[in-house]
Amino acid sequence: MKKDTIGEPLSRVDGRLKVTGGAKYSGEYKFPGLTYAVLVPATIVNGTVTAVDIKAAKYAPGVLAVITPFNAEKVPGYQPDAKKPVKGLKLFNDNQVHFNGQPIALVIADTFERATYAATLVKATYQVQPFETDFRKNIDKGVTPNAGKYKDYVRGEADAYKNAQVKIEQEYIQPSEMHNPMELHVTTAYWEGDNKVTVYTKSQGVMSSQRAIAAAFNLEPQNVLINARFVGGAFGSSLRTWPHEIAAVQAAKFVKHPVKLTLTREQMFTLVGYRPLTIQKIGLGATADGKLTGITHESHSQTAVYEEFTENAVNVSRFLYQSPNVNTRYKVVPLHIGVPAPMRGPGESTGAYALESALDELSYALNIDPIELRLRNYADIDQERNLPWSSKHLKECYQLGADRIGWANRSPKPGTIKDGDWLVGYGIGCGAFGAYRGHAEAKLKLMADGSINIQSATTDIGPGTNTAMIVIAADVLGMPAEKITFDLGNSSLPPAPTQGGSSTVSSVGSAVHDVCVALRQKLYTLQGKPRDSMDEIDYAAVIKEQNLPYLEISVGSESGDNAKNYSMYSFSAHFAKVYVHPLTGVVKIKNLIAVVDAGKIVNQKTAASQMKGGAVGGIGMAMTEEAIIDNRFGRYINGNFADYHVPVNADIPQIEAVFINKPDPVINPVGTKGIGEISLIGVAPAIANAVFNATGIRVRDLPITPDKLLS
Amino acid sequence: MNQFQYNKANEPHSAVKLVAKDPDAHFLAGGTNLIDLMKMGVVNPTKLVDINHLPFSKIEKLPHGLRIGALVSNSDVADSELVKAGFPLLSQAINAGASPQLRNMATVGGNLMQRTRCPYFFDTTLPCNKRKPGSGCGALEGINRMHAIFGASDQCIAVNPSDMNVAMRALNATVHVSGPKGARGIPIADFHRLPGEQPELDNTLKNGELITAVELPYSAFNKNLSYLKIRDRTSYAFALVSAAVALHLEGETIKEARLAMGGVAHKPWRLSAAEEFLKGKMVSEGNFRQAAQIAMKGAKAYQYNQFKLKLAPNTLIQSLRIASGIAAS
Ligand SMILES: Cc1cc2nc3c(=O)[nH]c(=O)nc-3n(C[C@H](O)[C@H](O)[C@H](O)COP(=O)(O)OP(=O)(O)OC[C@H]3O[C@@H](n4cnc5c(N)ncnc54)[C@H](O)[C@@H]3O)c2cc1C
């Protein structure tokens, strides 16, 4: 019987390449005749471009072309009669401006510097229309999403919390949090003739990028080759193909040269999405002994006038705790701003901040320990869908986290523990994220020397996907990881879903698992053994004995019908210990523990890294990140890395990731549920709750900056 | 970025001459502020005069103090044994600013001259009297969370963003300059100015004047001191408020106090009345609170920086507590 090797810590297989600069990202490919495209942003918020004076730019040194709404070649997918119309903003297709910073022209030159300079020479004239960017002022103009078809949720009685013995009714604000992965968004494109294009781009899904570019330019998908071998972080900002990516492809066609378009850091604040500003109202009702009798969760969030964006902020309240009465409401407020995008734990982290803060408030109102309150309302089944959980070990998460953080030292009375000058507090925040599995394919090639190559068109936006895949393969095949390579990030490989929704290990990992099982079965069959034999295999020997140059095998893999009988989620409990200075409002996070039930953990080392990365994102959400718009001008006033604060190393404490590590029996053959999102969901409320425990000050509008804690 | 001429100056005299002749010429030191402003289109020089090769990169011991060359990097000042021994407050303040990479490039002269970080100043599509006199102050009724509570005018409520300058103000530095009309020394108190009716002027340098050095007089303020900076993240952020405190103690008695604040005014803000109050007083929480109350006289906040009316005195109190040894830093 082969030994179970899944979960053993394996360093990233491409770690050395990454830290030595050998890993090549989309902006690092050089082609003969490469040219550089720079976007020209609109300086109005709403209206039309009436003219663009491109003379000075066009005759500036090195400039090949200037694309504007008035001279752009039509992008087929932007036209009303398109077979698959492109959704969202259609750059240069018309002269409408919907938000400040929307590109209104594109300059292509022989160097980046010359293109940048020429872009400053482009002068647009506008007809200006009134605009609205003020979320609060327009919150009453919120609309029901999906053209009014979105359904609010009711279980039992709506607003039942109002009649409860003990109730909490509060409002929580999540500000706009801008996508800023370390790697800027960059697209390099070149055409071969009129019907074939190759695109290097920052993408979370090479197949979906392929479909999007093919639709935009009316091409056969196989004539669109997408490369995203390395991605320097994406967090949801590359789930879709953005208008500027299509513009790069359009520019390459126009100038008949390879074109590279790199967004500036400042443009990242308007063009690649963000976690939307959201105001949530939570009503919680409970009996005096802490049984929830009603939960109401309402949310309003920003969206763009030209495209609707929705997320699941309210959904978490439907199933995380047991309650006979739950209702949720959701509206979006269209404004003259860029469209939001999913950001790690999209909706769920915003929702969990509100729900988990409110639950904490309830615990003080009831004088019941927050963990005890959660245990009294533990959901043994998913009441939303009326299904059993495929697996749920949240109780163990509470226990493990409480032990590690030293919960026993917590005082139920806020502001009563001190260490020197500093007030000390403890907090918990929980989260859940759906465990998904999509259809994925994998191709395996066994070489004459007994080594293995596996391919699948997934991507690795940072978690170490190929490392995880190699771990799974090594385990099934019973061979050392060093003998296995895994190729990803190219649309010519066997199709796989986009890397998003924490589903890659579940989907692609299952395909890798299945293709390895298929190989074993094939080899046993060739040897005349029973298919499901467990004999050790000497791969090189078998292939030699069978006189084969190599052996290739492909599978497609997806979940069976059984999955429909279960509700599948990953669960987390985050614990924070904070110090707060009562005079200056400075917060030091002393300790952060992330305890996760995400099924079987494939690689303890990379999984722990991913948990820590998510926690850092959560610290940014809790403590520092907020994009601020001056509504008089409709412009962000801190859209740069000096003024918009992502956390720095000095903000980050020791983060400990603890895994329950019990395989989920339903979701997939490996038993993994996914950790990408759950690593962030619940971090912000854990910190906010700890800050309250330390100070007695409840921060209901993130981020928790010193000014909000001055007593 | 516009086209400009680049000149490398080999001696101070020619640098001064090149800049004095041309109102749109600028000295280039570390470039960490100027180049950013050029990229944003906030400053559009026709000519850059690179002064990095001038002989101003020494820290020298004088009989009565230290002379720090205008081109010594912020890192080298902060790390200098002479500075750490004689003026540890200055080391602390510099290390509280920017990032190691920036401090390695930034110079003493450039830091004294750095422009405000007011977002309306940085964004050429928005009004700003400092960038474009007469265009209005975007911050006055805008997002003014980072802005001044002392000495502002209705033309400009921006703050001087420097940490180094706050310590220099507390330590009575003299800025030495060399100009078309010869050399002079400017007490730091007179170097930066309040916005008044001319917010476009940050300081009292005359056209073509080149900072050559800063002199710091030796004092007894090198034992009990604290530079406390409160900001939106632990490092690499400008001050919401900072408080430089240096106390000359004899036992528990304050012989003399030096107090200055950053993030509160268009210039590093010296708290003379509070210093006067503390003179001869005992080290005590009560005295520190009273001093902070005195320091806040005349403070005025705007829509989004009301919190500074509380944060500023609290930061001063905490910095006093640290300097006097009541609290750990
Ligand atoms: C992201 C970021 C964060 C920062 N954070 C902080 C912070 O927290 N605290 C802080 O204090 N600072 C901070 N800084 C500012 C930094 O300290 C300044 O940019 C730096 O000190 C400027 O020095 P420099 O030599 O690079 O000046 P330069 O950019 O070369 O010049 C700045 C100005 O000074 C003039 N000048 C330079 N030398 C002389 C001279 N000898 N005589 C006359 N004029 C001269 C130039 O003409 C120019 O107008 C930050 C900067 C950045 C970019």
PDB file of C-alpha atoms in Angstrom, chain B residues 3-213:
ATOM      1  CA  GLN B   3      11.365  68.522 -22.278  1.00  0.00           C
ATOM      2  CA  PHE B   4      13.989  70.194 -20.166  1.00  0.00           C
ATOM      3  CA  GLN B   5      17.667  70.940 -20.196  1.00  0.00           C
ATOM      4  CA  TYR B   6      19.933  69.003 -17.865  1.00  0.00           C
ATOM      5  CA  ASN B   7      23.048  70.675 -16.468  1.00  0.00           C
ATOM      6  CA  LYS B   8      25.567  69.155 -14.136  1.00  0.00           C
ATOM      7  CA  ALA B   9      27.028  71.785 -11.822  1.00  0.00           C
ATOM      8  CA  ASN B  10      30.680  71.369 -10.871  1.00  0.00           C
ATOM      9  CA  GLU B  11      30.941  74.252  -8.446  1.00  0.00           C
ATOM     10  CA  PRO B  12      28.411  76.071  -6.272  1.00  0.00           C
ATOM     11  CA  HIS B  13      28.919  79.380  -7.976  1.00  0.00           C
ATOM     12  CA  SER B  14      27.906  78.126 -11.413  1.00  0.00           C
ATOM     13  CA  ALA B  15      24.923  76.244  -9.995  1.00  0.00           C
ATOM     14  CA  VAL B  16      23.656  79.427  -8.393  1.00  0.00           C
ATOM     15  CA  LYS B  17      24.205  81.382 -11.571  1.00  0.00           C
ATOM     16  CA  LEU B  18      22.353  78.884 -13.744  1.00  0.00           C
ATOM     17  CA  VAL B  19      19.304  78.885 -11.513  1.00  0.00           C
ATOM     18  CA  ALA B  20      19.288  82.595 -10.674  1.00  0.00           C
ATOM     19  CA  LYS B  21      19.037  83.499 -14.347  1.00  0.00           C
ATOM     20  CA  ASP B  22      15.965  81.378 -14.990  1.00  0.00           C
ATOM     21  CA  PRO B  23      12.832  81.353 -12.825  1.00  0.00           C
ATOM     22  CA  ASP B  24      11.883  77.928 -14.239  1.00  0.00           C
ATOM     23  CA  ALA B  25      15.208  76.305 -13.386  1.00  0.00           C
ATOM     24  CA  HIS B  26      15.488  73.962 -10.398  1.00  0.00           C
ATOM     25  CA  PHE B  27      18.285  72.382  -8.441  1.00  0.00           C
ATOM     26  CA  LEU B  28      18.200  68.596  -8.554  1.00  0.00           C
ATOM     27  CA  ALA B  29      19.385  66.736  -5.471  1.00  0.00           C
ATOM     28  CA  GLY B  30      18.038  63.248  -4.648  1.00  0.00           C
ATOM     29  CA  GLY B  31      15.128  63.825  -7.010  1.00  0.00           C
ATOM     30  CA  THR B  32      12.673  61.922  -4.831  1.00  0.00           C
ATOM     31  CA  ASN B  33      10.298  64.850  -4.685  1.00  0.00           C
ATOM     32  CA  LEU B  34      11.121  66.907  -7.752  1.00  0.00           C
ATOM     33  CA  ILE B  35      11.019  64.085 -10.297  1.00  0.00           C
ATOM     34  CA  ASP B  36       7.632  62.899  -9.008  1.00  0.00           C
ATOM     35  CA  LEU B  37       6.260  66.411  -9.318  1.00  0.00           C
ATOM     36  CA  MET B  38       7.613  66.652 -12.858  1.00  0.00           C
ATOM     37  CA  LYS B  39       5.982  63.377 -13.826  1.00  0.00           C
ATOM     38  CA  MET B  40       2.670  64.621 -12.468  1.00  0.00           C
ATOM     39  CA  GLY B  41       3.031  67.896 -14.353  1.00  0.00           C
ATOM     40  CA  VAL B  42       2.935  69.872 -11.095  1.00  0.00           C
ATOM     41  CA  VAL B  43       6.364  71.382 -11.694  1.00  0.00           C
ATOM     42  CA  ASN B  44       7.550  71.958 -15.234  1.00  0.00           C
ATOM     43  CA  PRO B  45      11.156  73.111 -15.144  1.00  0.00           C
ATOM     44  CA  THR B  46      12.862  74.240 -18.296  1.00  0.00           C
ATOM     45  CA  LYS B  47      16.205  73.452 -16.751  1.00  0.00           C
ATOM     46  CA  LEU B  48      17.524  71.078 -14.093  1.00  0.00           C
ATOM     47  CA  VAL B  49      20.800  71.855 -12.409  1.00  0.00           C
ATOM     48  CA  ASP B  50      22.185  68.678 -10.895  1.00  0.00           C
ATOM     49  CA  ILE B  51      23.990  69.630  -7.692  1.00  0.00           C
ATOM     50  CA  ASN B  52      24.958  66.132  -6.604  1.00  0.00           C
ATOM     51  CA  HIS B  53      28.612  66.691  -7.432  1.00  0.00           C
ATOM     52  CA  LEU B  54      29.036  69.769  -5.277  1.00  0.00           C
ATOM     53  CA  PRO B  55      31.170  69.391  -2.154  1.00  0.00           C
ATOM     54  CA  PHE B  56      28.321  69.425   0.379  1.00  0.00           C
ATOM     55  CA  SER B  57      28.290  65.841   1.546  1.00  0.00           C
ATOM     56  CA  LYS B  58      30.238  66.025   4.778  1.00  0.00           C
ATOM     57  CA  ILE B  59      29.207  66.102   8.402  1.00  0.00           C
ATOM     58  CA  GLU B  60      31.727  68.278  10.267  1.00  0.00           C
ATOM     59  CA  LYS B  61      32.319  68.927  13.927  1.00  0.00           C
ATOM     60  CA  LEU B  62      32.424  72.609  14.802  1.00  0.00           C
ATOM     61  CA  PRO B  63      33.441  74.023  18.218  1.00  0.00           C
ATOM     62  CA  HIS B  64      29.831  74.867  19.050  1.00  0.00           C
ATOM     63  CA  GLY B  65      27.921  72.330  17.024  1.00  0.00           C
ATOM     64  CA  LEU B  66      27.635  70.206  13.892  1.00  0.00           C
ATOM     65  CA  ARG B  67      27.621  71.258  10.298  1.00  0.00           C
ATOM     66  CA  ILE B  68      25.738  68.905   8.005  1.00  0.00           C
ATOM     67  CA  GLY B  69      26.249  69.370   4.272  1.00  0.00           C
ATOM     68  CA  ALA B  70      23.148  69.939   2.155  1.00  0.00           C
ATOM     69  CA  LEU B  71      23.848  66.821   0.093  1.00  0.00           C
ATOM     70  CA  VAL B  72      24.300  64.361   2.932  1.00  0.00           C
ATOM     71  CA  SER B  73      21.634  61.704   2.462  1.00  0.00           C
ATOM     72  CA  ASN B  74      18.864  61.398   5.023  1.00  0.00           C
ATOM     73  CA  SER B  75      20.128  57.888   5.833  1.00  0.00           C
ATOM     74  CA  ASP B  76      23.660  59.082   6.436  1.00  0.00           C
ATOM     75  CA  VAL B  77      22.472  61.840   8.759  1.00  0.00           C
ATOM     76  CA  ALA B  78      20.293  59.447  10.734  1.00  0.00           C
ATOM     77  CA  ASP B  79      23.091  56.874  11.015  1.00  0.00           C
ATOM     78  CA  SER B  80      25.924  59.296  11.781  1.00  0.00           C
ATOM     79  CA  GLU B  81      27.558  58.665  15.148  1.00  0.00           C
ATOM     80  CA  LEU B  82      28.010  62.424  15.574  1.00  0.00           C
ATOM     81  CA  VAL B  83      24.309  63.021  15.039  1.00  0.00           C
ATOM     82  CA  LYS B  84      23.220  60.100  17.180  1.00  0.00           C
ATOM     83  CA  ALA B  85      25.390  61.343  20.052  1.00  0.00           C
ATOM     84  CA  GLY B  86      24.640  65.049  19.832  1.00  0.00           C
ATOM     85  CA  PHE B  87      21.217  65.203  18.192  1.00  0.00           C
ATOM     86  CA  PRO B  88      19.441  61.860  18.583  1.00  0.00           C
ATOM     87  CA  LEU B  89      16.100  63.636  18.111  1.00  0.00           C
ATOM     88  CA  LEU B  90      17.120  64.354  14.521  1.00  0.00           C
ATOM     89  CA  SER B  91      18.017  60.702  13.910  1.00  0.00           C
ATOM     90  CA  GLN B  92      14.675  59.573  15.266  1.00  0.00           C
ATOM     91  CA  ALA B  93      12.741  62.064  13.182  1.00  0.00           C
ATOM     92  CA  ILE B  94      14.489  61.190   9.938  1.00  0.00           C
ATOM     93  CA  ASN B  95      14.037  57.476  10.529  1.00  0.00           C
ATOM     94  CA  ALA B  96      10.319  58.055  11.080  1.00  0.00           C
ATOM     95  CA  GLY B  97      10.013  59.365   7.533  1.00  0.00           C
ATOM     96  CA  ALA B  98       9.540  57.743   4.125  1.00  0.00           C
ATOM     97  CA  SER B  99      11.229  54.372   3.471  1.00  0.00           C
ATOM     98  CA  PRO B 100      14.878  53.237   3.590  1.00  0.00           C
ATOM     99  CA  GLN B 101      15.130  53.463  -0.215  1.00  0.00           C
ATOM    100  CA  LEU B 102      13.850  57.039  -0.214  1.00  0.00           C
ATOM    101  CA  ARG B 103      16.037  58.057   2.715  1.00  0.00           C
ATOM    102  CA  ASN B 104      19.059  56.711   0.864  1.00  0.00           C
ATOM    103  CA  MET B 105      18.332  59.080  -2.023  1.00  0.00           C
ATOM    104  CA  ALA B 106      16.861  62.071  -0.203  1.00  0.00           C
ATOM    105  CA  THR B 107      19.188  64.863   0.893  1.00  0.00           C
ATOM    106  CA  VAL B 108      19.130  67.387   3.710  1.00  0.00           C
ATOM    107  CA  GLY B 109      18.605  70.284   1.291  1.00  0.00           C
ATOM    108  CA  GLY B 110      15.873  68.450  -0.615  1.00  0.00           C
ATOM    109  CA  ASN B 111      14.096  67.510   2.591  1.00  0.00           C
ATOM    110  CA  LEU B 112      14.067  71.123   3.797  1.00  0.00           C
ATOM    111  CA  MET B 113      12.594  72.097   0.433  1.00  0.00           C
ATOM    112  CA  GLN B 114      10.095  69.263  -0.085  1.00  0.00           C
ATOM    113  CA  ARG B 115       6.664  70.384  -1.175  1.00  0.00           C
ATOM    114  CA  THR B 116       3.389  69.654   0.555  1.00  0.00           C
ATOM    115  CA  ARG B 117       1.610  66.344  -0.069  1.00  0.00           C
ATOM    116  CA  CYS B 118      -1.805  68.013  -0.263  1.00  0.00           C
ATOM    117  CA  PRO B 119      -3.708  65.979  -2.891  1.00  0.00           C
ATOM    118  CA  TYR B 120      -5.074  69.145  -4.496  1.00  0.00           C
ATOM    119  CA  PHE B 121      -1.517  70.355  -5.016  1.00  0.00           C
ATOM    120  CA  PHE B 122      -0.536  67.028  -6.615  1.00  0.00           C
ATOM    121  CA  ASP B 123      -3.475  66.729  -9.044  1.00  0.00           C
ATOM    122  CA  THR B 124      -3.238  69.267 -11.854  1.00  0.00           C
ATOM    123  CA  THR B 125      -6.927  68.915 -12.699  1.00  0.00           C
ATOM    124  CA  LEU B 126      -7.952  70.265  -9.267  1.00  0.00           C
ATOM    125  CA  PRO B 127      -7.775  73.805  -7.904  1.00  0.00           C
ATOM    126  CA  CYS B 128      -4.776  74.778  -5.765  1.00  0.00           C
ATOM    127  CA  ASN B 129      -3.494  78.237  -4.931  1.00  0.00           C
ATOM    128  CA  LYS B 130      -0.062  76.880  -4.150  1.00  0.00           C
ATOM    129  CA  ARG B 131       0.359  75.264  -7.554  1.00  0.00           C
ATOM    130  CA  LYS B 132      -1.671  77.794  -9.503  1.00  0.00           C
ATOM    131  CA  PRO B 133      -2.177  81.056  -7.604  1.00  0.00           C
ATOM    132  CA  GLY B 134      -5.739  82.275  -7.859  1.00  0.00           C
ATOM    133  CA  SER B 135      -7.250  78.899  -8.772  1.00  0.00           C
ATOM    134  CA  GLY B 136      -8.697  78.429  -5.271  1.00  0.00           C
ATOM    135  CA  CYS B 137      -7.980  76.064  -2.414  1.00  0.00           C
ATOM    136  CA  GLY B 138      -9.391  72.620  -3.142  1.00  0.00           C
ATOM    137  CA  ALA B 139      -8.774  71.439   0.389  1.00  0.00           C
ATOM    138  CA  LEU B 140     -10.580  74.207   2.270  1.00  0.00           C
ATOM    139  CA  GLU B 141     -13.963  72.621   1.633  1.00  0.00           C
ATOM    140  CA  GLY B 142     -12.619  69.333   0.351  1.00  0.00           C
ATOM    141  CA  ILE B 143     -11.020  66.267   1.851  1.00  0.00           C
ATOM    142  CA  ASN B 144      -8.861  67.986   4.455  1.00  0.00           C
ATOM    143  CA  ARG B 145      -8.124  65.162   6.843  1.00  0.00           C
ATOM    144  CA  MET B 146      -4.347  65.617   6.523  1.00  0.00           C
ATOM    145  CA  HIS B 147      -4.425  69.399   6.736  1.00  0.00           C
ATOM    146  CA  ALA B 148      -3.324  72.220   9.008  1.00  0.00           C
ATOM    147  CA  ILE B 149      -4.784  73.249  12.339  1.00  0.00           C
ATOM    148  CA  PHE B 150      -2.348  76.099  12.961  1.00  0.00           C
ATOM    149  CA  GLY B 151      -1.412  79.160  10.957  1.00  0.00           C
ATOM    150  CA  ALA B 152      -3.431  78.385   7.839  1.00  0.00           C
ATOM    151  CA  SER B 153      -5.081  80.998   5.650  1.00  0.00           C
ATOM    152  CA  ASP B 154      -8.170  80.824   3.505  1.00  0.00           C
ATOM    153  CA  GLN B 155      -5.794  80.625   0.559  1.00  0.00           C
ATOM    154  CA  CYS B 156      -4.092  77.436   1.696  1.00  0.00           C
ATOM    155  CA  ILE B 157      -4.429  74.904   4.508  1.00  0.00           C
ATOM    156  CA  ALA B 158      -1.634  72.575   3.417  1.00  0.00           C
ATOM    157  CA  VAL B 159       1.014  71.261   5.794  1.00  0.00           C
ATOM    158  CA  ASN B 160       4.744  70.849   5.512  1.00  0.00           C
ATOM    159  CA  PRO B 161       5.104  67.073   5.348  1.00  0.00           C
ATOM    160  CA  SER B 162       8.655  66.705   6.619  1.00  0.00           C
ATOM    161  CA  ASP B 163       9.700  64.869   9.758  1.00  0.00           C
ATOM    162  CA  MET B 164      13.307  66.057   9.647  1.00  0.00           C
ATOM    163  CA  ASN B 165      12.208  69.683   9.661  1.00  0.00           C
ATOM    164  CA  VAL B 166      10.271  69.244  12.900  1.00  0.00           C
ATOM    165  CA  ALA B 167      13.356  68.038  14.741  1.00  0.00           C
ATOM    166  CA  MET B 168      15.465  70.795  13.192  1.00  0.00           C
ATOM    167  CA  ARG B 169      12.951  73.341  14.373  1.00  0.00           C
ATOM    168  CA  ALA B 170      13.118  71.981  17.917  1.00  0.00           C
ATOM    169  CA  LEU B 171      16.918  71.961  17.772  1.00  0.00           C
ATOM    170  CA  ASN B 172      17.276  75.576  16.556  1.00  0.00           C
ATOM    171  CA  ALA B 173      19.024  74.734  13.311  1.00  0.00           C
ATOM    172  CA  THR B 174      20.442  77.385  11.010  1.00  0.00           C
ATOM    173  CA  VAL B 175      20.114  76.893   7.262  1.00  0.00           C
ATOM    174  CA  HIS B 176      23.157  78.141   5.343  1.00  0.00           C
ATOM    175  CA  VAL B 177      22.604  79.297   1.818  1.00  0.00           C
ATOM    176  CA  SER B 178      24.666  80.741  -0.937  1.00  0.00           C
ATOM    177  CA  GLY B 179      23.071  83.030  -3.503  1.00  0.00           C
ATOM    178  CA  PRO B 180      23.726  85.531  -6.234  1.00  0.00           C
ATOM    179  CA  LYS B 181      24.228  88.124  -3.526  1.00  0.00           C
ATOM    180  CA  GLY B 182      26.506  86.003  -1.368  1.00  0.00           C
ATOM    181  CA  ALA B 183      26.046  83.694   1.588  1.00  0.00           C
ATOM    182  CA  ARG B 184      23.734  83.994   4.589  1.00  0.00           C
ATOM    183  CA  GLY B 185      22.429  81.922   7.463  1.00  0.00           C
ATOM    184  CA  ILE B 186      18.682  81.640   8.029  1.00  0.00           C
ATOM    185  CA  PRO B 187      17.377  80.515  11.423  1.00  0.00           C
ATOM    186  CA  ILE B 188      15.073  77.566  10.801  1.00  0.00           C
ATOM    187  CA  ALA B 189      12.208  79.498  12.373  1.00  0.00           C
ATOM    188  CA  ASP B 190      12.436  81.979   9.512  1.00  0.00           C
ATOM    189  CA  PHE B 191      13.127  79.472   6.774  1.00  0.00           C
ATOM    190  CA  HIS B 192       9.658  78.014   6.210  1.00  0.00           C
ATOM    191  CA  ARG B 193       6.735  80.401   6.075  1.00  0.00           C
ATOM    192  CA  LEU B 194       2.996  80.442   6.655  1.00  0.00           C
ATOM    193  CA  PRO B 195       0.781  80.537   3.559  1.00  0.00           C
ATOM    194  CA  GLY B 196      -0.906  83.897   4.142  1.00  0.00           C
ATOM    195  CA  GLU B 197      -1.739  85.550   0.847  1.00  0.00           C
ATOM    196  CA  GLN B 198       1.152  83.876  -0.980  1.00  0.00           C
ATOM    197  CA  PRO B 199       0.752  80.136  -0.543  1.00  0.00           C
ATOM    198  CA  GLU B 200       2.921  79.531  -3.609  1.00  0.00           C
ATOM    199  CA  LEU B 201       5.927  80.386  -1.456  1.00  0.00           C
ATOM    200  CA  ASP B 202       6.931  77.589   0.906  1.00  0.00           C
ATOM    201  CA  ASN B 203       9.958  79.353   2.319  1.00  0.00           C
ATOM    202  CA  THR B 204      12.037  82.494   2.334  1.00  0.00           C
ATOM    203  CA  LEU B 205      14.759  81.386  -0.079  1.00  0.00           C
ATOM    204  CA  LYS B 206      15.394  83.918  -2.805  1.00  0.00           C
ATOM    205  CA  ASN B 207      15.656  82.929  -6.428  1.00  0.00           C
ATOM    206  CA  GLY B 208      18.932  81.124  -7.092  1.00  0.00           C
ATOM    207  CA  GLU B 209      19.786  80.604  -3.451  1.00  0.00           C
ATOM    208  CA  LEU B 210      21.346  77.234  -2.843  1.00  0.00           C
ATOM    209  CA  ILE B 211      21.303  75.483   0.519  1.00  0.00           C
ATOM    210  CA  THR B 212      24.863  74.506   1.375  1.00  0.00           C
ATOM    211  CA  ALA B 213      24.589  73.204   4.921  1.00  0.00           C
TER     212      ALA B 213
END
